[in-house]
Structure formats: C-alpha cells, structure tokens
PDB file of C-alpha atoms in Angstrom:
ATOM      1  CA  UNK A   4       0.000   0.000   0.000  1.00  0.00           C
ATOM      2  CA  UNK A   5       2.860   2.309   0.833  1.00  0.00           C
ATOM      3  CA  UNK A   6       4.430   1.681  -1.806  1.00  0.00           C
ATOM      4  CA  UNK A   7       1.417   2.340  -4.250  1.00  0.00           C
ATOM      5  CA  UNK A   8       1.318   5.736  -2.780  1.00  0.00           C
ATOM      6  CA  UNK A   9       4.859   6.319  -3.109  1.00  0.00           C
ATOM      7  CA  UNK A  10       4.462   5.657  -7.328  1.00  0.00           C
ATOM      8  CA  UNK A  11       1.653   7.828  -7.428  1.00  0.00           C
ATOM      9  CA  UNK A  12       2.509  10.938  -5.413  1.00  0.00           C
ATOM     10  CA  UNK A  13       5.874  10.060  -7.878  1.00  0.00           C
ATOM     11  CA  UNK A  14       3.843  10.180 -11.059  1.00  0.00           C
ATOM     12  CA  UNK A  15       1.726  13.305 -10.216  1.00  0.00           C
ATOM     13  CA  UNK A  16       5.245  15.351  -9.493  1.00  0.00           C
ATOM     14  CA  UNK A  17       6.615  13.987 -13.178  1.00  0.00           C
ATOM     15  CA  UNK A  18       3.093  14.672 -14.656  1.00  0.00           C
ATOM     16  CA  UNK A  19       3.139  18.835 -12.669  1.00  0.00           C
ATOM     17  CA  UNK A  20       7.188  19.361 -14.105  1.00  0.00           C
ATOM     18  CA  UNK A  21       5.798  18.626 -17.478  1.00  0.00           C
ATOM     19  CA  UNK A  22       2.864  20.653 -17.898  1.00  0.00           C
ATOM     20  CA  UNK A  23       2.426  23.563 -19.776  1.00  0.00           C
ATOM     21  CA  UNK A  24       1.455  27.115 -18.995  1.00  0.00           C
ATOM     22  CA  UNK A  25      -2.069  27.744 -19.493  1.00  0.00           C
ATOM     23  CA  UNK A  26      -2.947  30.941 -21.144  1.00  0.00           C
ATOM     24  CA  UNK A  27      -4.732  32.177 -17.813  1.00  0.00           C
ATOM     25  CA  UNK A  28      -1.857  31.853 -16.204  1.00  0.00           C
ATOM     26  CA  UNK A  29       0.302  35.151 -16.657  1.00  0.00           C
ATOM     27  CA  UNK A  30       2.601  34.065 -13.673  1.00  0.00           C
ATOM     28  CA  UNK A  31       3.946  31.112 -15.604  1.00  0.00           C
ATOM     29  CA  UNK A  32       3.982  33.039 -19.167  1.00  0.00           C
ATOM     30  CA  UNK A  33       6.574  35.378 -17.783  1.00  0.00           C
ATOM     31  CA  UNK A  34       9.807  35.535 -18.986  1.00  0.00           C
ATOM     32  CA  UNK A  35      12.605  33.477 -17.074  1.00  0.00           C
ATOM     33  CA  UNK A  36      14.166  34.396 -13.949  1.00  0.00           C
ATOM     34  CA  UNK A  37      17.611  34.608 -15.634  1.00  0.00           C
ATOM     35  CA  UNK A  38      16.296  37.523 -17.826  1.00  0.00           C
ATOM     36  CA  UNK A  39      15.008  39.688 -15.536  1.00  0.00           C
ATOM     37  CA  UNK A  40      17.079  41.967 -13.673  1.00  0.00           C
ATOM     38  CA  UNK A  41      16.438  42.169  -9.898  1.00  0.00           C
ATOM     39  CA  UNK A  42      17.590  45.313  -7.749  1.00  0.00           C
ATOM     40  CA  UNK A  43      17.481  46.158  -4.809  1.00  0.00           C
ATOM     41  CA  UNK A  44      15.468  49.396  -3.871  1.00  0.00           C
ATOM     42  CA  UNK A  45      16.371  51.380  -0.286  1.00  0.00           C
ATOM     43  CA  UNK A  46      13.104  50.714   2.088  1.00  0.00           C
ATOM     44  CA  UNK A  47      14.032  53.916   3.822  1.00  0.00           C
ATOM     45  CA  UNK A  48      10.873  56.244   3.540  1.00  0.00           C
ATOM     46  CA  UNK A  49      12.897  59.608   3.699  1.00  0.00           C
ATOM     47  CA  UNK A  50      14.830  58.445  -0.495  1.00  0.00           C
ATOM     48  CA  UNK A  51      14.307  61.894  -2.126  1.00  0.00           C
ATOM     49  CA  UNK A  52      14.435  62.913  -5.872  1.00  0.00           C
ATOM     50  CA  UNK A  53      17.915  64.064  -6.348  1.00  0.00           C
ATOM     51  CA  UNK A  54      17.732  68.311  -6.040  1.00  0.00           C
ATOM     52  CA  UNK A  55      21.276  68.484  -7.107  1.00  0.00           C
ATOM     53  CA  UNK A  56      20.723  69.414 -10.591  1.00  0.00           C
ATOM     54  CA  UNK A  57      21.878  73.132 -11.559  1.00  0.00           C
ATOM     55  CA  UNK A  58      18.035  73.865 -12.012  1.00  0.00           C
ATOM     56  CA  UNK A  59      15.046  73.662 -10.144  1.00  0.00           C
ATOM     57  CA  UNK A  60      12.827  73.429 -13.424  1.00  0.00           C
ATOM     58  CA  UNK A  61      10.596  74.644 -15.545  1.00  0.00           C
ATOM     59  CA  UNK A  62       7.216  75.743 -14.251  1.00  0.00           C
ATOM     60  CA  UNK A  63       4.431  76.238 -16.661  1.00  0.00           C
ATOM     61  CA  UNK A  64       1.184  78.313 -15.703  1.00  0.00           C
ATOM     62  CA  UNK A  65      -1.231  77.806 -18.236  1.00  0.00           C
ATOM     63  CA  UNK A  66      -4.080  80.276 -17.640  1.00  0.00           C
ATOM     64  CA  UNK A  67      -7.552  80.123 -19.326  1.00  0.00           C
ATOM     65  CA  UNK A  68      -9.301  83.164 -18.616  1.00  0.00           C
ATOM     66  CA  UNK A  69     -11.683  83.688 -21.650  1.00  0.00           C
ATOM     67  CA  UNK A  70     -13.329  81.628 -23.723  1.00  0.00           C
ATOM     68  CA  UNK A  71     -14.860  81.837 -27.250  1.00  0.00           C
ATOM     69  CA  UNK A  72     -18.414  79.919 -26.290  1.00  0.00           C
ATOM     70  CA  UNK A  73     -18.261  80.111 -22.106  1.00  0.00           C
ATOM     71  CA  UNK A  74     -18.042  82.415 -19.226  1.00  0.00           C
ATOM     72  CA  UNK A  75     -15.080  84.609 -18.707  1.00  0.00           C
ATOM     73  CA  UNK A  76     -13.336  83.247 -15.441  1.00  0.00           C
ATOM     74  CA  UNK A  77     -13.183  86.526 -12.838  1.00  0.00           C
ATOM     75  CA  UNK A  78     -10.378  86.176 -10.281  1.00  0.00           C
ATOM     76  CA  UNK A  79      -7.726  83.999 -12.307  1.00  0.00           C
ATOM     77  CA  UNK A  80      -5.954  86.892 -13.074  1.00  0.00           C
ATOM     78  CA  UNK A  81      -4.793  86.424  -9.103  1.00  0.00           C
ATOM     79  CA  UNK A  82      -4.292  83.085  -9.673  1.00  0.00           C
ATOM     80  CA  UNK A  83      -1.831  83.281 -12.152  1.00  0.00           C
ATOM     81  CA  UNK A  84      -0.026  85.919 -10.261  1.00  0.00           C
ATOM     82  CA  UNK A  85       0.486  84.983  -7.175  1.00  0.00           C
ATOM     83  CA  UNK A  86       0.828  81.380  -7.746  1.00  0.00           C
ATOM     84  CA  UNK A  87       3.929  82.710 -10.255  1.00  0.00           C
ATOM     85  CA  UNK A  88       5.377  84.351  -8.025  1.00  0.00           C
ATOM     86  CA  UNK A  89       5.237  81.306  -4.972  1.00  0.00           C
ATOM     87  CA  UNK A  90       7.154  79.574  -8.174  1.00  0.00           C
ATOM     88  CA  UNK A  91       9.210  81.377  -8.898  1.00  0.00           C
ATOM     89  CA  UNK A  92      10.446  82.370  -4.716  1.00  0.00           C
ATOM     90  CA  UNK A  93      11.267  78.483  -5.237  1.00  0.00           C
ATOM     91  CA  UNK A  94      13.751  78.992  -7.813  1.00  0.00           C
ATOM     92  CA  UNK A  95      11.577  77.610 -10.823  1.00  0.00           C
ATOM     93  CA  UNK A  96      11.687  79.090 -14.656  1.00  0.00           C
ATOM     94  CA  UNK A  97       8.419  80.125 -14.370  1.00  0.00           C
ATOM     95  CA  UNK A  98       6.295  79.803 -18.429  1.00  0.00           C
ATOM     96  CA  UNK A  99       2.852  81.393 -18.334  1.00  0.00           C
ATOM     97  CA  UNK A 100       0.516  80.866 -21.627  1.00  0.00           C
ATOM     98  CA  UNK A 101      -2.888  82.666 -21.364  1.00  0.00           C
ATOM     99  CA  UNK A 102      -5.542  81.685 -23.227  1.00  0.00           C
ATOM    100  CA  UNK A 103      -4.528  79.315 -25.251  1.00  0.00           C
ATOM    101  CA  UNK A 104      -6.696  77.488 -28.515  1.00  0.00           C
ATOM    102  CA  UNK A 105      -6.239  73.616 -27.796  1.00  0.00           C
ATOM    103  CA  UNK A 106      -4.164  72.759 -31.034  1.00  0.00           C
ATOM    104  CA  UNK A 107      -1.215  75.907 -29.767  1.00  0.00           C
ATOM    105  CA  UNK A 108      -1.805  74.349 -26.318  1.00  0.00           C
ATOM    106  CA  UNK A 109      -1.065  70.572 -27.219  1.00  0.00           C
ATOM    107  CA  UNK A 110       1.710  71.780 -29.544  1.00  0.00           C
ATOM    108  CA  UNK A 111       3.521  74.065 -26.752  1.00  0.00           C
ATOM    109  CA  UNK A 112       3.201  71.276 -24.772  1.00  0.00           C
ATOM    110  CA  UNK A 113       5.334  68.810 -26.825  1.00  0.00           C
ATOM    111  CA  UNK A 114       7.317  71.269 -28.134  1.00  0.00           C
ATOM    112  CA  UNK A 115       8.581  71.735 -24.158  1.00  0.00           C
ATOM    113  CA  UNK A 116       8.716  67.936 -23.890  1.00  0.00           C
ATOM    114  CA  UNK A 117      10.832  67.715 -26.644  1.00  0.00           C
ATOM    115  CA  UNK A 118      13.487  70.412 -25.128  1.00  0.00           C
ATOM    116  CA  UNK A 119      16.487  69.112 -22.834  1.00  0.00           C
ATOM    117  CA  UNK A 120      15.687  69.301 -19.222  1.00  0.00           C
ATOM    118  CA  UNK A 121      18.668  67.128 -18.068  1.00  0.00           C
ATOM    119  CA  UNK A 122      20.067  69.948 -15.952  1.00  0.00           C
ATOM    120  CA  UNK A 123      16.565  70.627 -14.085  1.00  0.00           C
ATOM    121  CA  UNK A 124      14.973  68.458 -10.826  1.00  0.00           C
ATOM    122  CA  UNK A 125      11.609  68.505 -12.039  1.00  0.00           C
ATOM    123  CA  UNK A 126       8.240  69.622 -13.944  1.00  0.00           C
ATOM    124  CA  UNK A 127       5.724  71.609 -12.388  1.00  0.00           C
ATOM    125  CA  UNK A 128       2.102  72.297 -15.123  1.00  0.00           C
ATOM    126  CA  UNK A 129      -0.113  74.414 -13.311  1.00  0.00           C
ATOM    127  CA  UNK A 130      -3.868  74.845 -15.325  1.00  0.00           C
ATOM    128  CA  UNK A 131      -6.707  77.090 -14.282  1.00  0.00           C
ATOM    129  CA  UNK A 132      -9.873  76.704 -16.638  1.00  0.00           C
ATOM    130  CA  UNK A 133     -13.016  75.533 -16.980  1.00  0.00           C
ATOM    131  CA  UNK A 134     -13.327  71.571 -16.993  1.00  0.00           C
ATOM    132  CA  UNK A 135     -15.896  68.856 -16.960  1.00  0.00           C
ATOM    133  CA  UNK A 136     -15.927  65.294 -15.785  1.00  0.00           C
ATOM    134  CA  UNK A 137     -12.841  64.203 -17.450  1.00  0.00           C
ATOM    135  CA  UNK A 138     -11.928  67.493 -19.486  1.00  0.00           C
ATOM    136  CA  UNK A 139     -10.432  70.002 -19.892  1.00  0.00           C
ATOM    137  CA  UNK A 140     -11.186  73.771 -21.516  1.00  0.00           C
ATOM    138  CA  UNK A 141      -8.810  75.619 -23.767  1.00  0.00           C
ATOM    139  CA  UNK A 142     -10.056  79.112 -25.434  1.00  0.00           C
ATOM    140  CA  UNK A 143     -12.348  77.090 -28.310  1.00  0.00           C
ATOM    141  CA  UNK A 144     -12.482  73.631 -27.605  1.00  0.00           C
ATOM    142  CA  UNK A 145     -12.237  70.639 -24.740  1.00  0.00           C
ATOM    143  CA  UNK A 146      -9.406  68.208 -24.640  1.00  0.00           C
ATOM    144  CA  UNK A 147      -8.941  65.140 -22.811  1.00  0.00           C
ATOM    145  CA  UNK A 148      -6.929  65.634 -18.718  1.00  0.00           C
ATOM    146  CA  UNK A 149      -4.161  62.858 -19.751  1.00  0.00           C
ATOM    147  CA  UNK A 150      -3.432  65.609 -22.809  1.00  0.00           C
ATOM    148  CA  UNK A 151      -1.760  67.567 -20.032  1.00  0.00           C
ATOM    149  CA  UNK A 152       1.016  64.573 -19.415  1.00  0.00           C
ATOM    150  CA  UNK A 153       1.019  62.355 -21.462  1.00  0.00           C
ATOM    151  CA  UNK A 154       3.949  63.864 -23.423  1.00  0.00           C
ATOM    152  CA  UNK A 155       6.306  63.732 -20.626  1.00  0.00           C
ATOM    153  CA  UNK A 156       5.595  60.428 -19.226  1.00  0.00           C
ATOM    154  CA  UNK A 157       7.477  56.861 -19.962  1.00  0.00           C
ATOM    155  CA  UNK A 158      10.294  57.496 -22.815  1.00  0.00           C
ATOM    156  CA  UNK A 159       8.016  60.664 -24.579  1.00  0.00           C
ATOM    157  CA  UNK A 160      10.458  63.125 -22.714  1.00  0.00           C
ATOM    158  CA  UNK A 161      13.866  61.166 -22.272  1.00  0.00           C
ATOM    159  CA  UNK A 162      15.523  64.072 -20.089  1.00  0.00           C
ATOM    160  CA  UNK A 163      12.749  63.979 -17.222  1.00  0.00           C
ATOM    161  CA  UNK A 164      12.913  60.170 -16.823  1.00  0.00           C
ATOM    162  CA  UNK A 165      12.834  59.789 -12.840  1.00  0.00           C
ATOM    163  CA  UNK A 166      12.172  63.170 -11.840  1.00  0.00           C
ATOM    164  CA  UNK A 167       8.673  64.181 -10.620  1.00  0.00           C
ATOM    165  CA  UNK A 168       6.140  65.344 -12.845  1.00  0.00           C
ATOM    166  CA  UNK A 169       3.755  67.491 -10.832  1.00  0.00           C
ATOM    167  CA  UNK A 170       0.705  68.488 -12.445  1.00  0.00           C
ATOM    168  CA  UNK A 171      -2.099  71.094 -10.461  1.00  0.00           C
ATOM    169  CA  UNK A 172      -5.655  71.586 -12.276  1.00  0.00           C
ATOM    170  CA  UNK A 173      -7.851  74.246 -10.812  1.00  0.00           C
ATOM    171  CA  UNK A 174     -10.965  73.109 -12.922  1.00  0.00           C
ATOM    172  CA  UNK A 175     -14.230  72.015 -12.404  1.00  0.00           C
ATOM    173  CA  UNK A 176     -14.727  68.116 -12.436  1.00  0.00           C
ATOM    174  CA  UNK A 177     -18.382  67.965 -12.747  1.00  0.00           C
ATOM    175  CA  UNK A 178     -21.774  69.799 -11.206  1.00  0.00           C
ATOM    176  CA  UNK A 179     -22.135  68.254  -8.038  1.00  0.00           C
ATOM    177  CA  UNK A 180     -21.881  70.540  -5.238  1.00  0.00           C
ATOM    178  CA  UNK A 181     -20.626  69.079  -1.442  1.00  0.00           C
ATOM    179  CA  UNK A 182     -22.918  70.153   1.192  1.00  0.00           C
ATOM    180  CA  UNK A 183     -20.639  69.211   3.926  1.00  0.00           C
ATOM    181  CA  UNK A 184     -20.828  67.028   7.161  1.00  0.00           C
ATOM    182  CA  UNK A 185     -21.046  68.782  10.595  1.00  0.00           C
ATOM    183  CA  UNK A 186     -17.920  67.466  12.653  1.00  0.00           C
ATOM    184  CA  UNK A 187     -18.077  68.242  16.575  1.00  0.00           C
ATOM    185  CA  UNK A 188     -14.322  67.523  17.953  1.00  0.00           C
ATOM    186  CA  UNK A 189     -12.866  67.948  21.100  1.00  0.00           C
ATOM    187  CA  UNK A 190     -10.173  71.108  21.057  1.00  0.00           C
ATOM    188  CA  UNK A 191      -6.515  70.241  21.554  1.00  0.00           C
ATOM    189  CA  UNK A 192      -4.210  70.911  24.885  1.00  0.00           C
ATOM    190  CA  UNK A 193      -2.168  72.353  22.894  1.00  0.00           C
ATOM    191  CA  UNK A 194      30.542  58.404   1.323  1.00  0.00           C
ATOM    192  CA  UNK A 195      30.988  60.959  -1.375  1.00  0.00           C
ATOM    193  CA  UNK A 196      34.708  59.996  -2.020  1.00  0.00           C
ATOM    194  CA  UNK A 197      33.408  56.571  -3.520  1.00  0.00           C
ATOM    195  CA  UNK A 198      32.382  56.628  -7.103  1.00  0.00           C
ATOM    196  CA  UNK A 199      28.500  56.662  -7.852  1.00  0.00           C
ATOM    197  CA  UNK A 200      27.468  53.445  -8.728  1.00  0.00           C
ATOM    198  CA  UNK A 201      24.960  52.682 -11.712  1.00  0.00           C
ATOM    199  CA  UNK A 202      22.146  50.970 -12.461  1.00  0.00           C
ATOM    200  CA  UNK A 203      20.233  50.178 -15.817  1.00  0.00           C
ATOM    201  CA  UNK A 204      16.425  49.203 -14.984  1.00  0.00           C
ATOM    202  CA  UNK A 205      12.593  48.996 -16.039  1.00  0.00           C
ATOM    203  CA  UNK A 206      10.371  51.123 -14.388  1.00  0.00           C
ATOM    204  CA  UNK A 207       6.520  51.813 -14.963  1.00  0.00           C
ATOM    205  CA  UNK A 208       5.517  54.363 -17.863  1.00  0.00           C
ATOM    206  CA  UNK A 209       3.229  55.984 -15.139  1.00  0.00           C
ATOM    207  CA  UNK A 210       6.164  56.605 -12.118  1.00  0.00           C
ATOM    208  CA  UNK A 211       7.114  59.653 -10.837  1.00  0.00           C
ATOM    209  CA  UNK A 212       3.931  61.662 -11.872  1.00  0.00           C
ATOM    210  CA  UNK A 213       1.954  63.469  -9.148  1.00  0.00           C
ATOM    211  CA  UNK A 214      -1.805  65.208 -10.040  1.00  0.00           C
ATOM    212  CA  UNK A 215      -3.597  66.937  -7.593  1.00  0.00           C
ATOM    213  CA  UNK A 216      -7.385  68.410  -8.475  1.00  0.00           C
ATOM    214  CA  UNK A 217      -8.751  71.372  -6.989  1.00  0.00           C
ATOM    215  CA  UNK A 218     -12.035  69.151  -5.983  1.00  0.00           C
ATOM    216  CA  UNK A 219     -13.104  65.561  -5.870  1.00  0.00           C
ATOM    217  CA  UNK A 220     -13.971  63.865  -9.460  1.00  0.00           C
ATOM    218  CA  UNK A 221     -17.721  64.627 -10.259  1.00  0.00           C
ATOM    219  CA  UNK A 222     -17.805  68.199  -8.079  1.00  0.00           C
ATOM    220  CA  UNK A 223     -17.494  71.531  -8.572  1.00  0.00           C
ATOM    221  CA  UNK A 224     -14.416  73.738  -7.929  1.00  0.00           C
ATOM    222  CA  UNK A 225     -15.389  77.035  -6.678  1.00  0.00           C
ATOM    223  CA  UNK A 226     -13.335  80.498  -7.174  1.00  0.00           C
ATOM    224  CA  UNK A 227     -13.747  84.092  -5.990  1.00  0.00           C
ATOM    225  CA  UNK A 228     -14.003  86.613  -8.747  1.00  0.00           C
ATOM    226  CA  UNK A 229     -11.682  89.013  -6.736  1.00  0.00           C
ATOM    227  CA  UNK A 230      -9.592  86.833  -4.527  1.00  0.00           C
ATOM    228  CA  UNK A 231      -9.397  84.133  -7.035  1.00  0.00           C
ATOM    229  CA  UNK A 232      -9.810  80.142  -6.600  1.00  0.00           C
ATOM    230  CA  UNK A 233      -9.916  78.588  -3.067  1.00  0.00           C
ATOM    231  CA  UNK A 234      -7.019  75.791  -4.350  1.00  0.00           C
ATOM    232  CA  UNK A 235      -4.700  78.087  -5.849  1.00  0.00           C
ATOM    233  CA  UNK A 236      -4.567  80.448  -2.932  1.00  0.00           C
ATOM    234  CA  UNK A 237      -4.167  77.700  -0.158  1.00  0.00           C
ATOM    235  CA  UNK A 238      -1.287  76.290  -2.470  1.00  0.00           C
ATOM    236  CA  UNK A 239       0.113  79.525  -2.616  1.00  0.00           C
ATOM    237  CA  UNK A 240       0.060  79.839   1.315  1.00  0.00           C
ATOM    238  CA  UNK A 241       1.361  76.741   2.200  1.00  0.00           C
ATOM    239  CA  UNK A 242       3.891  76.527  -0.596  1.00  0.00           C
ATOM    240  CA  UNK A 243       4.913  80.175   0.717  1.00  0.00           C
ATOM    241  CA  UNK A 244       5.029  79.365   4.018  1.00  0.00           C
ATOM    242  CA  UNK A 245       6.885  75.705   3.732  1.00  0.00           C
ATOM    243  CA  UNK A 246       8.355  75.459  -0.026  1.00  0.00           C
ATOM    244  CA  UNK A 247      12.101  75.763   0.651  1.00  0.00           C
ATOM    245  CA  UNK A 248      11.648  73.615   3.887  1.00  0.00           C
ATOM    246  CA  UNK A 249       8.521  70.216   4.506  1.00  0.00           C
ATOM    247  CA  UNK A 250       7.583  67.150   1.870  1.00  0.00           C
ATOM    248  CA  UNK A 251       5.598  67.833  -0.929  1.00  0.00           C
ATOM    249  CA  UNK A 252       2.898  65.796   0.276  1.00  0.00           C
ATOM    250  CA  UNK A 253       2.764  66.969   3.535  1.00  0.00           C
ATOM    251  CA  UNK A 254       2.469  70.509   2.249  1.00  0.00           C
ATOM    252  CA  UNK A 255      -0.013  68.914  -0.326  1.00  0.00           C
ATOM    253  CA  UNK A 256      -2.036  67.538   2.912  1.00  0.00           C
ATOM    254  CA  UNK A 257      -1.800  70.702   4.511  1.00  0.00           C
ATOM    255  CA  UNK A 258      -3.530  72.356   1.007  1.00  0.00           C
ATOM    256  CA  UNK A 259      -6.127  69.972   1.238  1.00  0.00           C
ATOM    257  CA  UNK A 260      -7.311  70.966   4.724  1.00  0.00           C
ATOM    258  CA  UNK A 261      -6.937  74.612   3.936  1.00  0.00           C
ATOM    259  CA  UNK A 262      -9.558  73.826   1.202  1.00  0.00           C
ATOM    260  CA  UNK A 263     -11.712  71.726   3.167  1.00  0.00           C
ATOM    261  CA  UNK A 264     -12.128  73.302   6.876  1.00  0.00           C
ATOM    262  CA  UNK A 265     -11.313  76.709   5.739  1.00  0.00           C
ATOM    263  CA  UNK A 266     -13.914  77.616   2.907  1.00  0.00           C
ATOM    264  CA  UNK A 267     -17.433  77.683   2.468  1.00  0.00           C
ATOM    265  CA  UNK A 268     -19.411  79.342  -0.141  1.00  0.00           C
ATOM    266  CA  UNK A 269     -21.227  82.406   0.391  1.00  0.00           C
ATOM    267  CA  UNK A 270     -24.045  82.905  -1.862  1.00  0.00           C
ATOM    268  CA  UNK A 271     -27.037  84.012   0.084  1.00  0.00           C
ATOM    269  CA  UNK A 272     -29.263  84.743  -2.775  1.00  0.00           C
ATOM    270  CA  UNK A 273     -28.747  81.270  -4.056  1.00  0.00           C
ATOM    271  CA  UNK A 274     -29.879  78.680  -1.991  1.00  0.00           C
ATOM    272  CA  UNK A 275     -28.599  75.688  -3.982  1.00  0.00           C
ATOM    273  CA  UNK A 276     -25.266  77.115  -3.988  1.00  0.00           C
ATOM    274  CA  UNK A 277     -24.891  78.390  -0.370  1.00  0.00           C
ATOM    275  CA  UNK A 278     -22.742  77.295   2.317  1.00  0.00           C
ATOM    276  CA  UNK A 279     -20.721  74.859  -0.088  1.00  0.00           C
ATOM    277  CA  UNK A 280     -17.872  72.567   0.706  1.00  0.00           C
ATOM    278  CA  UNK A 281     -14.626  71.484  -1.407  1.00  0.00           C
ATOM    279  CA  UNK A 282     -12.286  68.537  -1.433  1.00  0.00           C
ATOM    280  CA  UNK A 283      -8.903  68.517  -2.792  1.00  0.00           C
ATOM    281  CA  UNK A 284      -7.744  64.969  -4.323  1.00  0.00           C
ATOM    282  CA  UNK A 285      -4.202  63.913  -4.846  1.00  0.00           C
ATOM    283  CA  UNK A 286      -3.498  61.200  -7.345  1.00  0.00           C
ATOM    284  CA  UNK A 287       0.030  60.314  -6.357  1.00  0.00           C
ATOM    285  CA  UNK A 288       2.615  57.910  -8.452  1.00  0.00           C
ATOM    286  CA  UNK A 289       5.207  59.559  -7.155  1.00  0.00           C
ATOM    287  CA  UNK A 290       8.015  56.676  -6.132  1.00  0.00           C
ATOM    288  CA  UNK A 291      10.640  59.110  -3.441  1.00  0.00           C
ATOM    289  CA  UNK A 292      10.310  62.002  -1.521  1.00  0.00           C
ATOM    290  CA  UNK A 293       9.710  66.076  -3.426  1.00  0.00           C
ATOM    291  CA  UNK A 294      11.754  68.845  -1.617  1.00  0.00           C
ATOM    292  CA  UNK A 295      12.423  72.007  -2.618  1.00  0.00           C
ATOM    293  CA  UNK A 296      15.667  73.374  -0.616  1.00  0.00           C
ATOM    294  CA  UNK A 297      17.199  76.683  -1.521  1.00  0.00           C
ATOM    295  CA  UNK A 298      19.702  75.595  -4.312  1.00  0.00           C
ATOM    296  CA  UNK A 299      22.177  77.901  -2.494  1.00  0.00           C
TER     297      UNK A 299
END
C-alpha cells in the first residue's frame, strides 16, 4: 500500500514538471528568472528625488481666462499671479501661456517635452480653466486631462525620466456641489569619495507623476471673482510658508485641509449654492520624496 502511494505521489510530481502554462496563467507566461534583472530598492521612507541638478525646473502656468463659447473666469488673473510668483520664490523658470486654442496648447506642450531638461529636478504644469468630468477647456475647444502629461511620461520626454512630474488643475470636475458634514471635535491641549554606482532598470511608464485636483472627481471647484480660486490660494500659502523647507505631500495635505475646513461658499441669494464645501484629491505615483531646498 505504501508503496502504491509512493508511485503515485511520484507520477503526479513527473506529470506537474511537465505541464504547460495555461494561457490564464500570466505568472507562468513570464519571462525566465535569468532575464530579468532584480535590484534592490532602499526601504528607507525619507529616499528623495535628487535636487542636485543646476536647475530647479521649468514651471508652466497655463491660464484660461476667456473663452470663445463660455463664461469669462473673474479672479484667475490672481491666480496666475500669485501662484507665479510662490514659483518662482522656489527657484523655478516660471512659463505662463494665457488663453490658449487647444491645437497651440497641445503643440507648446510637446514642443517643451521635446526640449532638454537634463540639468533641471523637475516639472511643475499648473492649469486654471473651466473643466468637466474628465476634461479640460482651452479658449475654443475641450481636450482630454491625460493631454496635459502624457507627453512627458514613460520614454516621450527622455531628459525627465525619474524626476517628478507634478501636475495642479484648478478646474471644475463635474456639477455636483458638497454640502458638507457637521464634525463636533474635542479642542486640543495644545561616502561621497566613492564613485556613484549605476544601475540600468525597467520602471513603470506611469512613475514619478503626481496630479492633484482642486475638488473631488464629479464636483465643482469654486473660485472668488476678486480673490481668485480657493485651491490656488491655499497652495500659494502653504507653498509660501513651507516650499524651501517640509515634503511635498505633507504641504499637499496641509492644502487639502486649507480647502476643506477653511472655505465655504457664500451665496445668500442662491440657496442651492450656499454654504458649499470642497475637497482637494491627490493622485500620487510619485516613487521618493519632493523637496524644494534653496539651491544655495
């Protein structure tokens, strides 16, 4: 009997080493061991992009004010200067296109892709418009959000391969508007010697790209016609106030709660649109840590 078992667990190993992968299983179809390289990658959660370039980067504003078939946008005008000059107090080239048709928009956009940006430590795109579930508005016509990147992601812009991508959008993501939730909360008691070592890898087409929306997919962004957008001025603050010195995504955090304990719409003649909320969301696939220290 034992040794009837002994043949048969023997003859269901011979039978599993010769079988074939299956087409559902994608573990099995991948390629061998022996051709894919492994490294190993630092656990440590304080890695940082390297800031050592010469530059900081190129920073481009792209401000849509007016528009050939919709509203006028009152306030951006502040916007686009004061979140300019937070930029550029943070050492970037600052680039600001106003109004924009899509086709000189999509072409400015490669054209800066195609340019050399070996010597800078990042990309910051910063839009302002009008926008729709999924769009975007330039002066005459609607374009697709992934427009915005998708020419400096993966091998499309060579030179920004592993630095961070960081892409703002003050825009409207829909019509829904956030009534709010009351929250009752307790108050608070108050060696460089060695030479640098390289490494040839894979990594994903999508890394090192950071988006951040002015207000949760679906909503509505709101902005003041005189003090301009509630988004743009918190990330003015906080980028002000902590640029040269915290994380980008703990000043990114810090943006968010601006936004979302510190506004509410005032509208009193407009019921519907009264006493409105706004969330922030942060689509992160960014793979170390952003700072901005004084290049100095």
């Amino acid at each position: 009997m034992w040794l009837k078992t002994m043949k048969l667990i023997s003859k269901c190993l011979d039978i599993f080493r010769r079988s074939r992968p299956t087409q559902d299983d994608p573990v099995r179809k991948s390629a061998p061991a022996s051709n894919i390289p492994v490294h190993t990658v630092s656990a440590d959660p304080d890695d940082e992009y390297s800031s050592k370039n010469k530059n900081r980067g190129l920073a481009i504003v792209i401000n849509q004010e007016k528009f050939t078939t919709m509203k006028s946008r009152e306030g951006t005008s502040k916007d686009r200067e004061d979140i300019g000059a937070v930029l550029k107090q943070l050492e970037f080239q600052v680039l600001v296109l106003n109004d924009l048709k899509r086709g000189a928009l999509i072409n400015k956009l490669k054209e800066i892709a195609s340019e050399d940006h070996t010597e800078n430590d990042c990309l910051v795109v910063i839009v302002m418009t009008h926008g729709e579930q999924g769009v975007l508005f330039a002066a005459d016509a609607e374009y697709k959000v992934d427009r915005l990147w998708e020419c400096f992601i993966g091998d499309a812009c060579p030179t920004l391969l592993g630095k961070p991508k960081l892409f703002f959008i003050q825009a409207c993501r829909g019509k829904q508007l956030d009534e709010g939730v009351l929250l009752r909360c307790a108050m608070d008691t108050v060696d460089a010697r060695e030479a640098p070592k390289q490494h040839i890898y894979t990594v994903p087409t999508m890394a090192d790209l950071l988006v951040m929306y002015s207000t949760y997919d679906g909503h509505y962004s709101w902005r003041n016609p005189t003090n301009g957008s509630w988004f743009i001025q918190s990330l003015c603050t906080v980028l002000k106030s902590y640029g040269h010195e915290k994380e980008l995504l703990q000043m990114l955090t810090a943006v968010s709660r601006n936004v979302a304990y510190n506004y509410r719409s005032f509208v009193p003649d407009n019921a519907k649109m009264d006493a409105m909320k706004q969330m922030p969301c942060i689509v992160s696939m960014l793979t170390k840590a952003v700072y901005f220290r004084p290049k100095s």
